Every structure is written in structure tokens, then in C-alpha cells.
Amino acid sequence: QAHLVESGGGSVPAGGSLTLSCAASGSTYSTDCVGWFRRTAGNEPWGIASISLRDGNPYYVDSAKGRFTISHDKAKKVVNLHMSGLEPEDSGTYYCATFKTRAERCTPYNQLDSSGQGTPVSVSS
């Protein structure tokens, strides 16, 4: 199973931006569906966005639309999540993940296949 490594987390004021990056060991992801979810203390994982490595189609949950952009850098074999207009509610630990593709759909609601160790994001008001 591919080992996922996240980077790019940090602390920013409200309205700021961050770009998270996800790399897979051996540059091979375990599935064609790669994305991000967030966890905060005591809460269930919250899907953010995903992208199909097969056709490049992105998927965003409503709270991410218009603010976040997920992309796949094929040359570097890295999946990035650019987050702008950050709000305190976006704070948490962000995990890169691979999801099982269901009926050829790639969403962060699909069954989790693997995830990384997470990178913290803190947005101050």
C-alpha cells in the first residue's frame, strides 16, 4: 500500500491562503482517486475535495467550492490542494487520502483506501 506524505500546513489569519501537497511513496497512488479530508478533535472526518488521476475531474464539497482548488501535477506526481479565503472553521488536521472508485466516480465520500499522517492547518480570526 502506498505511503502518503502531506506537507504545506501552517497557521494563517482569516482570509489567508495555503497550499497543501501530497506525495505517494514510489510516486504511485494506490487508487486513481486522490483527495483530502479534515479532522478536528472529537469529530468525524470531513471530506473536502478529490480528483480523478484518470481523467483529472475534480470534486468539491459545498464548503470548498469557489475557495479551494485541487490539482494533479503529473510531472511531479503530486496532488495539491490550494486553499484561499480561509476561515477559522477550516482549521483542523488535513489528510491526503486515496479512495476506492465507485461506478467510476471519484469523490471524498467514497470508501477510504489509505491516508497519510496529516498536516495541521490553523486559521485565526
PDB file of C-alpha atoms in Angstrom:
ATOM      1  CA  GLN A   1       0.000   0.000   0.000  1.00  0.00           C
ATOM      2  CA  ALA A   2       1.357   3.413  -0.984  1.00  0.00           C
ATOM      3  CA  HIS A   3       2.569   5.635   1.816  1.00  0.00           C
ATOM      4  CA  LEU A   4       1.153   9.148   1.541  1.00  0.00           C
ATOM      5  CA  VAL A   5       3.055  12.188   2.792  1.00  0.00           C
ATOM      6  CA  GLU A   6       1.431  15.572   3.266  1.00  0.00           C
ATOM      7  CA  SER A   7       3.126  18.947   3.511  1.00  0.00           C
ATOM      8  CA  GLY A   8       2.212  22.620   3.454  1.00  0.00           C
ATOM      9  CA  GLY A   9       0.145  23.025   6.594  1.00  0.00           C
ATOM     10  CA  GLY A  10       0.589  26.030   8.856  1.00  0.00           C
ATOM     11  CA  SER A  11      -1.020  28.973  10.587  1.00  0.00           C
ATOM     12  CA  VAL A  12      -2.608  31.850   8.701  1.00  0.00           C
ATOM     13  CA  PRO A  13      -5.011  34.669   9.523  1.00  0.00           C
ATOM     14  CA  ALA A  14      -8.576  34.568   8.266  1.00  0.00           C
ATOM     15  CA  GLY A  15      -8.673  35.327   4.570  1.00  0.00           C
ATOM     16  CA  GLY A  16      -5.242  33.839   4.014  1.00  0.00           C
ATOM     17  CA  SER A  17      -4.154  31.037   1.715  1.00  0.00           C
ATOM     18  CA  LEU A  18      -2.262  27.771   1.976  1.00  0.00           C
ATOM     19  CA  THR A  19      -1.311  25.076  -0.496  1.00  0.00           C
ATOM     20  CA  LEU A  20      -1.145  21.509   0.751  1.00  0.00           C
ATOM     21  CA  SER A  21       0.770  18.877  -1.166  1.00  0.00           C
ATOM     22  CA  CYS A  22       0.509  15.110  -1.184  1.00  0.00           C
ATOM     23  CA  ALA A  23       3.124  12.729  -2.493  1.00  0.00           C
ATOM     24  CA  ALA A  24       2.952   8.954  -2.655  1.00  0.00           C
ATOM     25  CA  SER A  25       5.912   6.744  -1.900  1.00  0.00           C
ATOM     26  CA  GLY A  26       7.297   5.370  -5.105  1.00  0.00           C
ATOM     27  CA  SER A  27       5.198   8.017  -6.881  1.00  0.00           C
ATOM     28  CA  THR A  28       2.360   5.526  -7.138  1.00  0.00           C
ATOM     29  CA  TYR A  29      -1.030   6.093  -5.557  1.00  0.00           C
ATOM     30  CA  SER A  30      -2.977   3.021  -4.537  1.00  0.00           C
ATOM     31  CA  THR A  31      -6.082   4.118  -6.484  1.00  0.00           C
ATOM     32  CA  ASP A  32      -6.935   6.624  -9.206  1.00  0.00           C
ATOM     33  CA  CYS A  33      -8.976   8.716  -6.776  1.00  0.00           C
ATOM     34  CA  VAL A  34      -6.936  11.019  -4.533  1.00  0.00           C
ATOM     35  CA  GLY A  35      -8.262  13.680  -2.229  1.00  0.00           C
ATOM     36  CA  TRP A  36      -8.298  15.375   1.126  1.00  0.00           C
ATOM     37  CA  PHE A  37     -10.327  15.201   4.284  1.00  0.00           C
ATOM     38  CA  ARG A  38     -10.158  17.171   7.502  1.00  0.00           C
ATOM     39  CA  ARG A  39     -10.456  16.074  11.091  1.00  0.00           C
ATOM     40  CA  THR A  40     -10.967  18.141  14.210  1.00  0.00           C
ATOM     41  CA  ALA A  41     -10.888  16.877  17.761  1.00  0.00           C
ATOM     42  CA  GLY A  42     -13.850  14.702  18.577  1.00  0.00           C
ATOM     43  CA  ASN A  43     -15.384  14.899  15.105  1.00  0.00           C
ATOM     44  CA  GLU A  44     -15.747  12.531  12.216  1.00  0.00           C
ATOM     45  CA  PRO A  45     -13.575  13.027   9.121  1.00  0.00           C
ATOM     46  CA  TRP A  46     -14.925  15.714   6.803  1.00  0.00           C
ATOM     47  CA  GLY A  47     -14.337  15.240   3.093  1.00  0.00           C
ATOM     48  CA  ILE A  48     -13.008  18.300   1.283  1.00  0.00           C
ATOM     49  CA  ALA A  49     -12.112  17.530  -2.315  1.00  0.00           C
ATOM     50  CA  SER A  50     -10.885  14.792  -4.620  1.00  0.00           C
ATOM     51  CA  ILE A  51      -9.506  14.404  -8.102  1.00  0.00           C
ATOM     52  CA  SER A  52      -9.523  11.530 -10.545  1.00  0.00           C
ATOM     53  CA  LEU A  53      -5.998  10.786 -11.701  1.00  0.00           C
ATOM     54  CA  ARG A  54      -7.518   9.052 -14.712  1.00  0.00           C
ATOM     55  CA  ASP A  55      -9.415  11.979 -16.214  1.00  0.00           C
ATOM     56  CA  GLY A  56      -8.499  14.924 -13.973  1.00  0.00           C
ATOM     57  CA  ASN A  57     -12.068  15.615 -12.891  1.00  0.00           C
ATOM     58  CA  PRO A  58     -12.216  17.333  -9.512  1.00  0.00           C
ATOM     59  CA  TYR A  59     -14.941  17.084  -6.898  1.00  0.00           C
ATOM     60  CA  TYR A  60     -15.549  19.627  -4.146  1.00  0.00           C
ATOM     61  CA  VAL A  61     -17.842  19.598  -1.188  1.00  0.00           C
ATOM     62  CA  ASP A  62     -20.033  22.689  -0.965  1.00  0.00           C
ATOM     63  CA  SER A  63     -17.897  24.463   1.650  1.00  0.00           C
ATOM     64  CA  ALA A  64     -14.837  24.168  -0.592  1.00  0.00           C
ATOM     65  CA  LYS A  65     -16.384  25.315  -3.861  1.00  0.00           C
ATOM     66  CA  GLY A  66     -15.020  28.635  -5.053  1.00  0.00           C
ATOM     67  CA  ARG A  67     -12.307  28.710  -2.401  1.00  0.00           C
ATOM     68  CA  PHE A  68     -10.286  25.525  -2.830  1.00  0.00           C
ATOM     69  CA  THR A  69      -8.646  24.074  -5.916  1.00  0.00           C
ATOM     70  CA  ILE A  70      -7.361  20.520  -6.167  1.00  0.00           C
ATOM     71  CA  SER A  71      -4.888  19.651  -8.870  1.00  0.00           C
ATOM     72  CA  HIS A  72      -2.632  16.842 -10.001  1.00  0.00           C
ATOM     73  CA  ASP A  73       0.891  17.739 -11.026  1.00  0.00           C
ATOM     74  CA  LYS A  74       1.600  14.819 -13.328  1.00  0.00           C
ATOM     75  CA  ALA A  75       5.274  15.683 -13.779  1.00  0.00           C
ATOM     76  CA  LYS A  76       5.948  15.764 -10.037  1.00  0.00           C
ATOM     77  CA  LYS A  77       3.275  13.121  -9.287  1.00  0.00           C
ATOM     78  CA  VAL A  78       1.905  15.302  -6.524  1.00  0.00           C
ATOM     79  CA  VAL A  79      -1.682  16.220  -5.677  1.00  0.00           C
ATOM     80  CA  ASN A  80      -2.080  19.760  -4.411  1.00  0.00           C
ATOM     81  CA  LEU A  81      -4.904  21.470  -2.575  1.00  0.00           C
ATOM     82  CA  HIS A  82      -4.781  25.245  -2.848  1.00  0.00           C
ATOM     83  CA  MET A  83      -6.957  26.861  -0.215  1.00  0.00           C
ATOM     84  CA  SER A  84      -7.855  30.537  -0.290  1.00  0.00           C
ATOM     85  CA  GLY A  85     -10.248  32.692   1.687  1.00  0.00           C
ATOM     86  CA  LEU A  86      -9.562  30.537   4.709  1.00  0.00           C
ATOM     87  CA  GLU A  87     -11.862  30.825   7.688  1.00  0.00           C
ATOM     88  CA  PRO A  88     -11.373  29.710  11.302  1.00  0.00           C
ATOM     89  CA  GLU A  89     -13.858  26.899  10.599  1.00  0.00           C
ATOM     90  CA  ASP A  90     -11.344  25.474   8.115  1.00  0.00           C
ATOM     91  CA  SER A  91      -8.900  24.724  10.923  1.00  0.00           C
ATOM     92  CA  GLY A  92      -8.018  21.116  11.614  1.00  0.00           C
ATOM     93  CA  THR A  93      -5.689  18.362  10.523  1.00  0.00           C
ATOM     94  CA  TYR A  94      -5.797  17.750   6.786  1.00  0.00           C
ATOM     95  CA  TYR A  95      -5.178  14.270   5.482  1.00  0.00           C
ATOM     96  CA  CYS A  96      -4.327  13.208   1.984  1.00  0.00           C
ATOM     97  CA  ALA A  97      -6.162  10.043   1.064  1.00  0.00           C
ATOM     98  CA  THR A  98      -6.863   7.606  -1.701  1.00  0.00           C
ATOM     99  CA  PHE A  99     -10.438   6.494  -2.148  1.00  0.00           C
ATOM    100  CA  LYS A 100     -11.923   3.477  -3.845  1.00  0.00           C
ATOM    101  CA  THR A 101     -13.570   4.482  -7.096  1.00  0.00           C
ATOM    102  CA  ARG A 102     -17.277   3.683  -7.169  1.00  0.00           C
ATOM    103  CA  ALA A 103     -19.052   3.439 -10.514  1.00  0.00           C
ATOM    104  CA  GLU A 104     -16.144   5.402 -11.973  1.00  0.00           C
ATOM    105  CA  ARG A 105     -16.936   8.314  -9.651  1.00  0.00           C
ATOM    106  CA  CYS A 106     -14.197   9.832  -7.546  1.00  0.00           C
ATOM    107  CA  THR A 107     -15.432  11.741  -4.508  1.00  0.00           C
ATOM    108  CA  PRO A 108     -14.149  12.211  -0.951  1.00  0.00           C
ATOM    109  CA  TYR A 109     -17.285  10.376   0.200  1.00  0.00           C
ATOM    110  CA  ASN A 110     -16.079   7.115  -1.375  1.00  0.00           C
ATOM    111  CA  GLN A 111     -14.657   4.336   0.763  1.00  0.00           C
ATOM    112  CA  LEU A 112     -11.252   5.241   2.148  1.00  0.00           C
ATOM    113  CA  ASP A 113      -8.349   3.167   0.849  1.00  0.00           C
ATOM    114  CA  SER A 114      -5.352   4.823   2.514  1.00  0.00           C
ATOM    115  CA  SER A 115      -4.373   8.079   4.165  1.00  0.00           C
ATOM    116  CA  GLY A 116      -1.308   9.939   5.339  1.00  0.00           C
ATOM    117  CA  GLN A 117      -0.321  11.191   8.771  1.00  0.00           C
ATOM    118  CA  GLY A 118      -1.923  14.578   8.290  1.00  0.00           C
ATOM    119  CA  THR A 119      -0.754  18.171   8.293  1.00  0.00           C
ATOM    120  CA  PRO A 120      -2.191  20.813  10.656  1.00  0.00           C
ATOM    121  CA  VAL A 121      -3.955  23.939   9.464  1.00  0.00           C
ATOM    122  CA  SER A 122      -4.819  26.731  11.866  1.00  0.00           C
ATOM    123  CA  VAL A 123      -6.777  29.799  10.813  1.00  0.00           C
ATOM    124  CA  SER A 124      -7.012  32.638  13.290  1.00  0.00           C
ATOM    125  CA  SER A 125      -9.835  35.153  13.367  1.00  0.00           C
TER     126      SER A 125
END
